[in-house]
Amino acid sequence: MEKTQLIEAMERIVGKEHVLHSPEALYEYSYDATPGHSYMPDVVVSPGTTQEVSEIMKYANAHRIPVYPRGSGTNLSAGTAPLKGGIVLLMLRFDKIIDVDLENLIAEVEVGVIVQDINDHIAQYGLIYPPDPGTVKTASLGGTIAENSGGLRGLKYGITKNYVQGLEVVLANGDIIHTGGKNVKDVSGYDMTKLFTGSEGTLGIVTKALLKLLPAPEATKSMIAVFDSIDDAGKAVSGIIAAKIIPATLEILDNATIRTVEDFTHVGLPVDADAILLIEVDGNPVVVEDEKAKVLEVLKANNAREVTLAKSAEHKAQLWTARRMALPCLAKLRPTTFVEDATIPRSKIPDFLRIVTKASKDHNVTIGTFGHAGDGNMHPTIVCDLRDEDEMKRVHDAMDDIFKGALALGGTLSGEHGIGLGKLPWMEQQHGKEGMNAMKAIKRALDPNLILNPGKLLGEC
Amino acid sequence: MEKTQLIEAMERIVGKEHVLHSPEALYEYSYDATPGHSYMPDVVVSPGTTQEVSEIMKYANAHRIPVYPRGSGTNLSAGTAPLKGGIVLLMLRFDKIIDVDLENLIAEVEVGVIVQDINDHIAQYGLIYPPDPGTVKTASLGGTIAENSGGLRGLKYGITKNYVQGLEVVLANGDIIHTGGKNVKDVSGYDMTKLFTGSEGTLGIVTKALLKLLPAPEATKSMIAVFDSIDDAGKAVSGIIAAKIIPATLEILDNATIRTVEDFTHVGLPVDADAILLIEVDGNPVVVEDEKAKVLEVLKANNAREVTLAKSAEHKAQLWTARRMALPCLAKLRPTTFVEDATIPRSKIPDFLRIVTKASKDHNVTIGTFGHAGDGNMHPTIVCDLRDEDEMKRVHDAMDDIFKGALALGGTLSGEHGIGLGKLPWMEQQHGKEGMNAMKAIKRALDPNLILNPGKLLGEC
């Protein structure tokens, strides 16, 4: 069909002021935070109501036009890149926190709301919404639902999926459905809420969500531990869990990351250390003191060379500079940054880090690794130059070693960023042909014309 | 096809000794713990390996023969009743606890294992598997996965779904797939694990599961509180949560239940009380003491007439007689017992109990209600006589009032028993035509010949 017809149709539905189609605008929405994926859409449409989303979907479905839901575009798997042209569906006008139900500890929130804004709003009630991806200050709720985002508190508090209790979703055919609800226990029908959460916009357009909230922890205690051996650091991680302590945060940085951060920040990090662990326990003040003491014992028993306890919030912020600056510093090294999120069972962290180090050497690429040690969600971060074809070949080979290595350790391709386009080549290896067929059957059942974020997560269906 | 051909085919796959087809055997497997649903199967088959299940499914799929997976048959929604004849697939030979991974706190368990046996086995490591349906000593793991069973600890610890991290599933076409894994964070592909969990055997045959385990709580404190007013009891429930305490158990019994239990047991229950709450807090000993004190304050503030603290495990068992005996005593009143599990947001408990009381009076049926107050998962239990047609009509009308009332309060048809056959009439009201269509599309995608537990959960597809 003619592009002008499409634009006019969209303008009729949402109003002229909410439709973009200048070359500049289209370019702006041709990519997200993932390097190497830029595809021009035909139009960028910002609906303001669920009904408008429904009308857009009916039109798109009738005319077989691809639709890509998008929030802030911070995702790291090319999840919002408009691979096959069509409509970028910008959901940022869905920007209301509709209700906070204090009796049932449930918030009703539209998908365009920024995740940090939810937490800022509910702080007055002493409540938290735990999922905290690195992009918490910029990512929209909808994006984190589509990608089932994790973050630093995943081990103790779980990830986005654990807090999404209900959804309003517009299906490919324009049908509006409501899944789940405020009920803690609910086994009426298939768990559609969990199916849509993490489906990367390939099964429906989420417009609203019911989010479970938690009481904020009363106390926290943070510390940093330095290790001469990655094996000892790994053993300390397993040892903490084996001591029946579930820290709110349990992060690891490898030597390459430590050195890079120190080069840029000069905060005095131990550049000869093999690994640093950052640990925070939280909860009841008495328990926190008790757990702190037990963690210190485990760290000592596993040869931590140095442990520093945070004396204040400022001191914690200072100690945690290394973690906060890990990605920005690594990204400064070279023009292009791939933040991967291969994840392994936590007992396999040292094995996995050895695989990463070997891949880095074998293929001569620079990789710094940091991540969420408590849940085995690692971020091997490859810095390179997208314009260097030879280097990109080596980057791909290194990724291949890393992903296959993670799968061989019983891991998964993605702990929190999603599959999108980048990890498609390894999907069949993880899920088998039969597993892929089952997922593709579900995709085709809910989106028979394959217009919802086509080509993502499952590849061609 | 001829029934003898089917029996011979099954005997070829699993061996003669694992196939039952005598009239007595077929009758034995014609029903489960749900009154009013008995349908004769053609054959009862007990496979011993996943490969055998796959071969059975291939045969059944090719010949369009219905298949009903079954464990101990304790479910309360006719989930295993062989509605359309065919094969009852008895999974009790899948009886092994394959592995307990202490580093990652994951157990690998076959579906025929009894849930309590998992807990008995892991107690030596100081671990628990929290889901504890009333039938924990008889229900098979597979049944609790199919129904996504809850139990008394649902509020604090969640339900079966929250502990199932991965599955081995045989699809309708015989394909064997593996979903999820040991990774705490995993966003690779659709969440097939959660889709199969609670799908009541309509999407695939689960053979094995990876179960998340938790450290056992160090201390517990139990108490019982008596209320003259159901509203006060309801406010106490909300008040405890508002005080940011999440008890491990928070159960309620209404007056009809209290009177019935006292009639049969003579343990000295307050027959004039409007409601009893049973509360247990658990965790770190210091926190438990602190929470106990706060709970006592809330109970007093909401006019609890009497509160008794358990002094020992034996004393607790004595205090909790009322809860433990609620269903057995109600069931003794009349020949037939329907245990429903309509669930509402916890703030709506008093409203819901009023609806139940009204339905009981309006339709002249006997209903005792008890249940999991903390998560709004109520068990209005209707006792009657299935042979009395007029009474059954009134029972149905009362159920209609109760289910519609629960939905109007933002509730759900089932908190933990599943939809099966009994609640089908109200499904469209909860999920809408569009929601039902979406679920039916998924069913048809994974089971195009509609052989997996046909007619359940969604009705005709």
XYZ file of N, CA, C and O in Angstrom, chain A residues 101 103-105 125-127 147-148 150-152 154-155 159 161 171 175-178 182-192 194-195 198-200 202-203 215 218 238 241 244 246 284 286-287 290 294 341 343-347 372 375 377 410-419 427 430-431 434-435 437-439 441-443 445-446 457-458, chain B residues 101 103-105 125-127 147-148 150-152 154-155 159 161 171 175-178 182-192 194-195 197-200 202-203 215 218 238 241 244 246 284 286-287 290 294 341 343-347 372 375 377 410-419 427 430-431 434-435 437-439 441-443 445-446 457-458:
676
model
N -3.260 0.736 45.327
C -4.196 0.088 46.247
C -3.393 -0.373 47.462
O -2.690 -1.376 47.417
N -4.392 -1.461 50.375
C -4.862 -2.651 51.085
C -4.347 -3.928 50.444
O -4.027 -4.883 51.125
N -4.284 -3.907 49.116
C -3.836 -5.117 48.427
C -2.405 -5.007 47.902
O -1.905 -5.923 47.257
N -1.755 -3.869 48.156
C -0.376 -3.626 47.703
C -0.222 -3.867 46.200
O 0.660 -4.630 45.756
N 4.459 5.871 50.607
C 3.712 4.858 51.353
C 4.651 3.809 51.975
O 4.190 2.802 52.516
N 5.954 4.030 51.854
C 6.901 3.052 52.388
C 6.943 1.782 51.568
O 7.250 0.710 52.076
N 6.637 1.888 50.277
C 6.581 0.710 49.414
C 7.657 0.785 48.326
O 8.144 1.872 48.003
N 10.505 -7.041 27.896
C 11.793 -7.750 27.984
C 11.924 -8.549 29.280
O 12.926 -9.219 29.482
N 10.937 -8.437 30.166
C 11.012 -9.103 31.478
C 12.319 -8.740 32.170
O 13.113 -9.604 32.559
N 15.432 -7.520 34.481
C 15.895 -7.919 35.799
C 16.497 -6.750 36.535
O 15.859 -5.732 36.730
N 17.742 -6.876 36.919
C 18.421 -5.806 37.630
C 19.230 -6.347 38.787
O 19.444 -7.559 38.904
N 19.657 -5.428 39.651
C 20.585 -5.791 40.724
C 19.917 -6.551 41.864
O 20.591 -7.211 42.628
N 17.637 -8.948 41.585
C 16.933 -10.123 41.070
C 16.998 -11.345 41.973
O 16.026 -12.090 42.106
N 18.150 -11.571 42.587
C 18.334 -12.788 43.377
C 17.317 -12.857 44.509
O 16.596 -13.831 44.658
N 12.388 -10.747 39.346
C 12.459 -9.856 38.195
C 11.065 -9.348 37.840
O 10.107 -9.617 38.551
N 8.707 -10.111 35.857
C 7.637 -11.107 35.825
C 7.053 -11.413 37.198
O 5.860 -11.665 37.332
N -4.500 -7.346 21.256
C -3.982 -8.430 20.418
C -3.793 -7.975 18.975
O -4.219 -6.885 18.590
N -8.373 -7.057 19.312
C -9.096 -7.443 20.542
C -8.363 -6.904 21.771
O -7.132 -6.970 21.842
N -9.150 -6.421 22.727
C -8.571 -5.960 23.996
C -8.868 -7.017 25.050
O -10.031 -7.385 25.252
N -7.831 -7.526 25.695
C -8.067 -8.519 26.748
C -7.432 -8.060 28.060
O -6.520 -7.235 28.064
N -7.963 -8.602 29.149
C -7.417 -8.335 30.484
C -7.003 -9.659 31.096
O -7.807 -10.589 31.171
N -5.938 -8.664 40.722
C -5.322 -8.316 42.005
C -5.192 -9.515 42.933
O -4.718 -9.387 44.045
N -5.670 -10.668 42.500
C -5.667 -11.833 43.364
C -4.286 -12.470 43.422
O -3.683 -12.752 42.400
N -3.832 -12.686 44.657
C -2.517 -13.285 44.851
C -2.495 -14.691 44.260
O -1.541 -15.100 43.621
N -3.572 -15.429 44.491
C -3.700 -16.758 43.902
C -4.730 -16.682 42.785
O -5.824 -16.166 42.993
N -4.400 -17.206 41.628
C -5.328 -17.134 40.506
C -4.961 -18.226 39.510
O -3.923 -18.146 38.856
N -5.777 -19.253 39.415
C -5.472 -20.328 38.472
C -6.619 -20.506 37.482
O -6.886 -21.598 37.021
N -7.278 -19.402 37.154
C -8.386 -19.455 36.214
C -7.860 -19.255 34.799
O -7.568 -18.144 34.378
N -7.727 -20.349 34.067
C -7.230 -20.258 32.689
C -5.714 -20.275 32.636
O -5.042 -20.374 33.652
N -5.193 -20.231 31.398
C -3.736 -20.225 31.213
C -3.147 -18.941 31.785
O -3.823 -17.909 31.862
N -1.875 -18.993 32.151
C -1.226 -17.818 32.708
C -0.796 -16.883 31.574
O 0.371 -16.812 31.192
N -1.774 -16.157 31.044
C -1.512 -15.259 29.923
C -0.617 -14.087 30.362
O 0.167 -13.563 29.568
N 1.933 -14.113 32.347
C 3.346 -14.495 32.254
C 3.741 -14.764 30.797
O 4.903 -14.612 30.441
N 2.781 -15.179 29.996
C 3.113 -15.428 28.591
C 3.443 -14.116 27.876
O 4.413 -14.030 27.113
N 7.688 -10.617 28.848
C 8.886 -11.214 28.264
C 8.697 -11.688 26.841
O 9.602 -12.289 26.274
N 7.538 -11.416 26.247
C 7.321 -11.884 24.868
C 7.814 -10.853 23.846
O 7.624 -11.026 22.646
N 8.457 -9.796 24.312
C 9.164 -8.850 23.445
C 8.273 -8.240 22.364
O 8.711 -7.986 21.241
N 5.966 -9.510 20.658
C 5.641 -10.369 19.518
C 4.253 -10.992 19.613
O 3.787 -11.618 18.660
N 3.579 -10.838 20.786
C 2.269 -11.487 20.952
C 1.130 -10.498 21.162
O -0.041 -10.862 21.011
N 6.649 -3.876 50.920
C 7.137 -2.926 51.923
C 8.640 -2.700 51.740
O 9.378 -3.656 51.471
N 13.626 -2.206 56.038
C 13.895 -1.209 57.077
C 15.367 -0.834 57.163
O 15.701 0.277 57.552
N 28.821 -18.822 46.206
C 28.093 -20.049 46.566
C 28.018 -20.204 48.082
O 27.011 -20.668 48.619
N 25.197 -18.137 49.721
C 23.890 -18.770 49.534
C 23.781 -20.026 50.385
O 22.752 -20.286 51.018
N 22.616 -19.806 53.693
C 21.187 -19.458 53.733
C 20.943 -17.965 53.845
O 19.981 -17.512 54.465
N 20.271 -14.684 51.513
C 19.942 -14.229 50.160
C 20.143 -12.710 50.145
O 19.255 -11.954 50.533
N 14.934 -6.583 58.100
C 14.839 -6.223 59.510
C 16.234 -5.891 60.062
O 17.186 -6.621 59.802
N 17.836 -6.203 62.844
C 18.543 -7.246 63.596
C 19.057 -8.334 62.649
O 20.189 -8.797 62.751
N 18.207 -8.706 61.704
C 18.597 -9.739 60.737
C 19.755 -9.248 59.887
O 20.696 -9.989 59.587
N 22.969 -9.604 61.679
C 23.290 -11.027 61.752
C 23.831 -11.530 60.402
O 24.862 -12.207 60.335
N 27.593 -12.979 59.146
C 27.779 -14.281 58.477
C 28.470 -14.116 57.116
O 29.300 -14.930 56.721
N 24.261 -10.827 28.148
C 23.718 -11.213 29.456
C 23.496 -12.711 29.560
O 22.530 -13.174 30.148
N 23.593 -16.180 31.021
C 23.357 -16.451 32.440
C 23.555 -17.927 32.710
O 23.162 -18.771 31.901
N 24.199 -18.208 33.848
C 24.456 -19.611 34.198
C 23.986 -19.854 35.625
O 23.842 -18.927 36.401
N 23.800 -21.142 36.000
C 23.523 -21.421 37.412
C 24.678 -20.851 38.241
O 25.828 -20.931 37.826
N 24.345 -20.299 39.414
C 25.368 -19.515 40.123
C 26.602 -20.325 40.471
O 27.689 -19.770 40.583
N 26.463 -21.645 40.587
C 27.625 -22.466 40.936
C 28.647 -22.505 39.807
O 29.774 -22.931 40.003
N 25.510 -9.833 37.878
C 24.744 -10.181 39.054
C 25.120 -11.598 39.473
O 24.502 -12.568 39.044
N 22.663 -14.402 41.057
C 21.769 -15.180 40.211
C 22.441 -15.643 38.922
O 21.762 -16.077 37.994
N 23.706 -14.081 36.546
C 23.391 -13.251 35.375
C 24.588 -12.348 35.066
O 24.761 -11.299 35.657
N 24.634 -25.367 31.352
C 23.244 -25.371 31.826
C 22.683 -23.964 31.932
O 21.716 -23.715 32.637
N 23.297 -23.038 31.215
C 22.866 -21.639 31.273
C 21.822 -21.295 30.231
O 21.252 -22.178 29.576
N 21.576 -19.998 30.090
C 20.601 -19.519 29.130
C 21.193 -18.341 28.359
O 22.095 -17.656 28.841
N 20.671 -18.114 27.159
C 21.208 -17.060 26.295
C 21.009 -15.680 26.882
O 21.801 -14.770 26.652
N 19.921 -15.511 27.611
C 19.618 -14.184 28.130
C 19.003 -14.268 29.510
O 18.043 -14.995 29.731
N 19.572 -13.498 30.428
C 19.020 -13.452 31.773
C 18.041 -12.316 31.954
O 17.136 -12.392 32.782
N 18.225 -11.245 31.164
C 17.348 -10.097 31.383
C 17.213 -9.152 30.199
O 16.360 -8.268 30.221
N 18.015 -9.303 29.156
C 17.933 -8.356 28.026
C 16.994 -8.813 26.928
O 16.574 -8.010 26.095
N 16.716 -10.094 26.888
C 15.875 -10.624 25.824
C 16.676 -11.123 24.636
O 17.890 -10.920 24.549
N 15.992 -11.803 23.741
C 16.613 -12.419 22.567
C 16.662 -11.432 21.400
O 17.699 -11.255 20.765
N 19.265 -19.781 19.401
C 17.994 -20.170 20.032
C 17.687 -21.662 19.885
O 17.255 -22.321 20.828
N 19.466 -23.841 22.267
C 18.940 -23.868 23.637
C 17.618 -24.624 23.732
O 17.410 -25.391 24.671
N 16.726 -24.374 22.785
C 15.349 -24.876 22.946
C 15.043 -26.113 22.113
O 13.971 -26.700 22.263
N 12.071 -28.865 18.485
C 10.721 -29.092 19.004
C 10.257 -27.912 19.870
O 9.118 -27.476 19.784
N 11.175 -27.404 20.693
C 10.834 -26.271 21.550
C 10.554 -25.018 20.733
O 9.608 -24.270 21.018
N 9.499 -24.997 17.628
C 8.217 -25.224 16.946
C 7.032 -24.900 17.858
O 6.053 -24.308 17.422
N 7.153 -25.307 19.127
C 6.051 -25.055 20.063
C 5.860 -23.550 20.255
O 4.730 -23.041 20.249
N 6.950 -22.812 20.402
C 6.833 -21.357 20.594
C 6.310 -20.682 19.318
O 5.492 -19.768 19.378
N 4.363 -21.995 17.167
C 2.930 -22.303 17.048
C 2.112 -21.306 17.863
O 1.045 -20.846 17.433
N 2.616 -20.953 19.049
C 1.908 -19.976 19.884
C 1.919 -18.605 19.216
O 0.903 -17.901 19.171
N 3.062 -18.218 18.676
C 3.168 -16.942 17.959
C 2.135 -16.885 16.821
O 1.384 -15.914 16.689
N -0.539 -18.588 16.487
C -1.923 -18.648 16.991
C -2.416 -17.258 17.373
O -3.573 -16.905 17.120
N -1.563 -16.464 18.002
C -2.001 -15.148 18.477
C -1.757 -14.046 17.450
O -2.321 -12.960 17.560
N 12.871 -12.554 18.487
C 12.721 -13.599 19.503
C 12.741 -15.015 18.922
O 13.407 -15.891 19.450
N 11.967 -15.252 17.867
C 11.899 -16.591 17.267
C 12.460 -16.630 15.855
O 12.566 -17.694 15.262
N 20.276 -30.262 44.010
C 21.464 -29.446 43.742
C 21.565 -28.399 44.850
O 20.847 -27.401 44.858
N 23.997 -26.381 45.664
C 24.618 -25.091 45.339
C 23.605 -24.134 44.720
O 23.635 -22.940 44.971
N 22.716 -24.683 43.907
C 21.743 -23.821 43.235
C 20.341 -23.926 43.842
O 19.417 -23.276 43.360
N 20.209 -24.722 44.893
C 18.926 -24.910 45.581
C 17.796 -25.284 44.615
O 16.746 -24.649 44.555
N 18.633 -31.462 54.492
C 19.511 -30.351 54.091
C 19.029 -29.010 54.658
O 19.550 -27.956 54.297
N 17.999 -29.046 55.498
C 17.464 -27.791 56.042
C 16.705 -26.985 54.999
O 16.628 -25.770 55.080
N 16.146 -27.683 54.005
C 15.444 -26.985 52.918
C 13.953 -27.333 52.924
O 13.553 -28.356 53.476
N -2.444 -28.301 38.205
C -3.471 -27.426 38.784
C -2.875 -26.152 39.379
O -3.608 -25.293 39.858
N -1.541 -26.037 39.376
C -0.872 -24.891 40.006
C -1.374 -24.726 41.442
O -1.859 -23.653 41.837
N -2.038 -24.355 45.427
C -1.605 -23.376 46.420
C -1.418 -24.029 47.762
O -0.668 -24.983 47.907
N -2.128 -23.529 48.764
C -2.027 -24.085 50.089
C -1.984 -23.004 51.136
O -2.274 -21.850 50.866
N -1.609 -23.426 52.370
C -1.682 -22.508 53.502
C -0.582 -21.460 53.507
O -0.704 -20.439 54.159
N 0.590 -19.777 50.872
C 0.611 -19.049 49.607
C 0.932 -17.576 49.729
O 1.637 -17.010 48.887
N 0.428 -16.940 50.778
C 0.603 -15.494 50.904
C 2.071 -15.120 50.953
O 2.549 -14.288 50.193
N 2.844 -19.935 45.312
C 2.193 -21.196 44.990
C 3.101 -22.028 44.084
O 4.254 -21.656 43.839
N 3.501 -22.544 40.990
C 4.135 -21.836 39.869
C 5.407 -21.085 40.263
O 6.357 -21.002 39.491
N 4.608 -33.168 24.199
C 3.519 -32.455 23.533
C 2.527 -33.437 22.905
O 2.791 -34.643 22.823
N 6.355 -34.818 20.592
C 7.621 -34.096 20.759
C 7.942 -33.955 22.246
O 7.049 -33.667 23.046
N 9.220 -34.122 22.578
C 9.664 -33.916 23.960
C 10.394 -32.579 24.034
O 11.339 -32.348 23.275
N 9.938 -31.696 24.895
C 10.633 -30.407 25.015
C 11.056 -30.178 26.467
O 10.496 -30.759 27.398
N 12.070 -29.317 26.615
C 12.549 -28.928 27.938
C 12.415 -27.423 28.060
O 12.916 -26.680 27.216
N 17.876 -24.171 35.420
C 18.287 -23.840 36.786
C 18.587 -22.364 36.975
O 18.944 -21.944 38.069
N 18.485 -21.593 35.901
C 18.854 -20.187 35.995
C 17.758 -19.361 36.646
O 16.603 -19.419 36.243
N 18.156 -18.583 37.647
C 17.200 -17.758 38.370
C 16.579 -16.731 37.419
O 15.383 -16.463 37.459
N 17.412 -16.142 36.589
C 16.918 -15.231 35.575
C 16.988 -15.925 34.224
O 18.027 -16.482 33.877
N 15.933 -15.872 33.467
C 15.938 -16.551 32.175
C 14.852 -15.931 31.307
O 13.663 -16.100 31.575
N 15.249 -15.178 30.306
C 14.250 -14.561 29.430
C 14.461 -14.991 27.991
O 14.187 -14.241 27.058
N 14.913 -16.218 27.820
C 15.142 -16.730 26.480
C 13.872 -17.417 25.972
O 13.571 -18.534 26.348
N 13.134 -16.697 25.124
C 11.903 -17.279 24.579
C 10.715 -17.048 25.491
O 10.829 -16.430 26.544
N 9.556 -17.530 25.057
C 8.343 -17.387 25.854
C 8.456 -18.204 27.138
O 9.171 -19.203 27.174
N 7.720 -17.794 28.157
C 7.769 -18.520 29.421
C 6.871 -19.747 29.344
O 5.758 -19.785 29.874
N 7.385 -20.766 28.676
C 6.616 -21.995 28.476
C 6.415 -22.721 29.805
O 5.401 -23.404 30.000
N 5.735 -21.467 32.724
C 4.553 -20.944 33.399
C 3.285 -21.246 32.594
O 2.202 -21.344 33.151
N 3.417 -21.359 31.284
C 2.243 -21.675 30.468
C 1.759 -23.100 30.757
O 0.558 -23.342 30.925
N 2.456 -24.856 33.507
C 2.053 -24.957 34.913
C 0.656 -24.365 35.063
O 0.425 -23.222 34.711
N -0.276 -25.146 35.546
C -1.645 -24.672 35.689
C -2.484 -24.860 34.438
O -3.620 -24.404 34.387
N -1.955 -25.533 33.431
C -2.735 -25.715 32.200
C -3.592 -26.984 32.271
O -4.218 -27.368 31.286
N -3.618 -27.627 33.423
C -4.542 -28.728 33.701
C -4.465 -29.872 32.682
O -5.479 -30.461 32.316
N -3.999 -29.787 29.576
C -4.619 -29.543 28.272
C -3.603 -29.166 27.197
O -3.956 -29.058 26.023
N -2.335 -28.947 27.591
C -1.338 -28.495 26.604
C -0.183 -29.476 26.422
O 0.539 -29.394 25.423
N 15.621 -22.236 52.064
C 16.042 -22.602 53.414
C 14.822 -22.634 54.339
O 13.955 -21.759 54.246
N 13.874 -20.478 60.512
C 14.511 -20.898 61.765
C 13.521 -20.985 62.915
O 13.702 -21.752 63.847
N -6.492 -7.234 56.899
C -5.912 -6.108 56.165
C -4.909 -5.354 57.040
O -3.873 -4.893 56.553
N -1.406 -6.977 57.168
C -0.639 -6.703 55.945
C -0.210 -5.231 55.914
O 0.928 -4.904 55.545
N 2.806 -4.248 57.430
C 3.955 -4.773 56.684
C 4.451 -6.114 57.229
O 5.640 -6.410 57.228
N 3.995 -10.117 56.653
C 3.459 -11.129 55.745
C 3.551 -12.460 56.482
O 4.597 -13.110 56.481
N 13.507 -15.505 60.882
C 14.540 -15.262 61.893
C 13.883 -15.117 63.273
O 12.880 -14.419 63.408
N 14.393 -13.420 65.962
C 14.176 -12.059 66.468
C 13.014 -11.397 65.728
O 12.149 -10.754 66.331
N 12.997 -11.578 64.413
C 11.926 -10.994 63.607
C 10.580 -11.606 63.987
O 9.561 -10.919 64.085
N 9.243 -10.021 67.071
C 8.818 -8.669 66.721
C 7.477 -8.702 65.986
O 6.538 -7.960 66.310
N 3.590 -7.318 66.962
C 2.815 -6.415 66.102
C 1.462 -7.028 65.726
O 0.446 -6.333 65.675
N -13.262 -22.600 45.555
C -12.075 -21.809 45.905
C -12.086 -20.450 45.217
O -11.045 -19.954 44.777
N -11.767 -16.723 44.798
C -10.728 -15.933 45.447
C -10.938 -14.456 45.136
O -11.290 -14.101 44.017
N -10.761 -13.631 46.169
C -10.957 -12.191 45.983
C -9.735 -11.443 46.508
O -8.958 -11.992 47.297
N -9.547 -10.179 46.098
C -8.480 -9.389 46.722
C -8.725 -9.364 48.232
O -9.877 -9.290 48.671
N -7.677 -9.440 49.027
C -7.871 -9.677 50.464
C -8.712 -8.613 51.154
O -9.363 -8.874 52.151
N -8.725 -7.413 50.577
C -9.510 -6.339 51.207
C -11.011 -6.604 51.104
O -11.807 -5.973 51.774
N -7.842 -19.269 53.095
C -6.565 -18.582 53.227
C -6.826 -17.085 53.164
O -6.781 -16.479 52.094
N -4.414 -14.298 51.463
C -4.398 -14.087 50.019
C -5.799 -14.125 49.419
O -5.952 -14.202 48.199
N -8.018 -16.295 49.328
C -8.380 -17.577 48.707
C -9.336 -18.327 49.640
O -8.920 -18.994 50.574
N -13.796 -8.168 41.852
C -12.439 -8.197 41.284
C -11.735 -9.502 41.582
O -10.513 -9.589 41.521
N -12.508 -10.537 41.880
C -11.928 -11.828 42.235
C -11.730 -12.730 41.028
O -11.851 -12.298 39.876
N -11.453 -13.996 41.337
C -11.244 -14.978 40.274
C -11.986 -16.266 40.625
O -12.256 -16.525 41.798
N -12.340 -17.046 39.618
C -13.123 -18.264 39.826
C -12.383 -19.293 40.652
O -12.983 -20.066 41.387
N -11.064 -19.318 40.505
C -10.299 -20.343 41.199
C -8.966 -19.801 41.666
O -8.214 -19.215 40.887
N -8.694 -20.007 42.948
C -7.414 -19.588 43.488
C -6.380 -20.691 43.449
O -5.195 -20.430 43.357
N -6.852 -21.954 43.499
C -5.869 -23.039 43.566
C -6.376 -24.398 43.103
O -5.591 -25.310 42.953
N -7.666 -24.564 42.877
C -8.186 -25.886 42.484
C -8.251 -26.082 40.976
O -8.319 -27.207 40.503
N -8.273 -24.973 40.239
C -8.378 -25.087 38.791
C -9.824 -24.998 38.316
O -10.773 -25.036 39.104
N -9.975 -24.891 37.002
C -11.294 -24.716 36.386
C -11.926 -26.071 36.059
O -13.077 -26.319 36.387
N -16.482 -18.972 32.969
C -15.178 -18.573 32.408
C -15.273 -17.354 31.495
O -14.454 -16.439 31.560
N -15.448 -14.127 33.292
C -14.187 -13.620 33.832
C -13.245 -13.124 32.749
O -12.609 -12.078 32.913
N -13.146 -13.870 31.662
C -12.084 -13.576 30.693
C -12.572 -12.865 29.440
O -11.748 -12.434 28.629
N -13.075 -12.371 24.050
C -11.756 -12.169 23.439
C -10.677 -12.938 24.200
O -9.799 -13.553 23.579
N -10.769 -12.897 25.530
C -9.786 -13.622 26.335
C -9.897 -15.123 26.139
O -8.882 -15.827 26.029
N -11.061 -16.599 23.450
C -10.562 -16.886 22.104
C -9.041 -16.986 22.077
O -8.476 -17.860 21.407
N -8.391 -16.074 22.800
C -6.919 -16.085 22.816
C -6.407 -17.389 23.441
O -5.491 -18.031 22.914
N -7.038 -17.807 24.553
C -6.595 -19.054 25.202
C -6.897 -20.265 24.318
O -6.095 -21.185 24.212
N -7.005 -20.296 21.123
C -6.046 -20.294 20.006
C -4.752 -20.986 20.424
O -4.147 -21.740 19.648
N -4.328 -20.734 21.671
C -3.104 -21.379 22.170
C -3.322 -22.884 22.299
O -2.469 -23.685 21.917
N -4.486 -23.260 22.834
C -4.807 -24.687 22.948
C -4.742 -25.371 21.576
O -4.105 -26.421 21.414
N -3.204 -24.414 18.963
C -1.851 -24.364 18.387
C -1.004 -25.531 18.900
O -0.241 -26.136 18.142
N -1.132 -25.861 20.186
C -0.286 -26.914 20.761
C -0.943 -28.295 20.702
O -0.270 -29.307 20.861
N -11.092 -26.860 31.287
C -10.487 -25.530 31.429
C -11.088 -24.489 30.470
O -11.414 -23.374 30.885
N -11.229 -24.846 29.193
C -11.772 -23.901 28.217
C -13.105 -24.356 27.636
O -13.714 -23.631 26.856
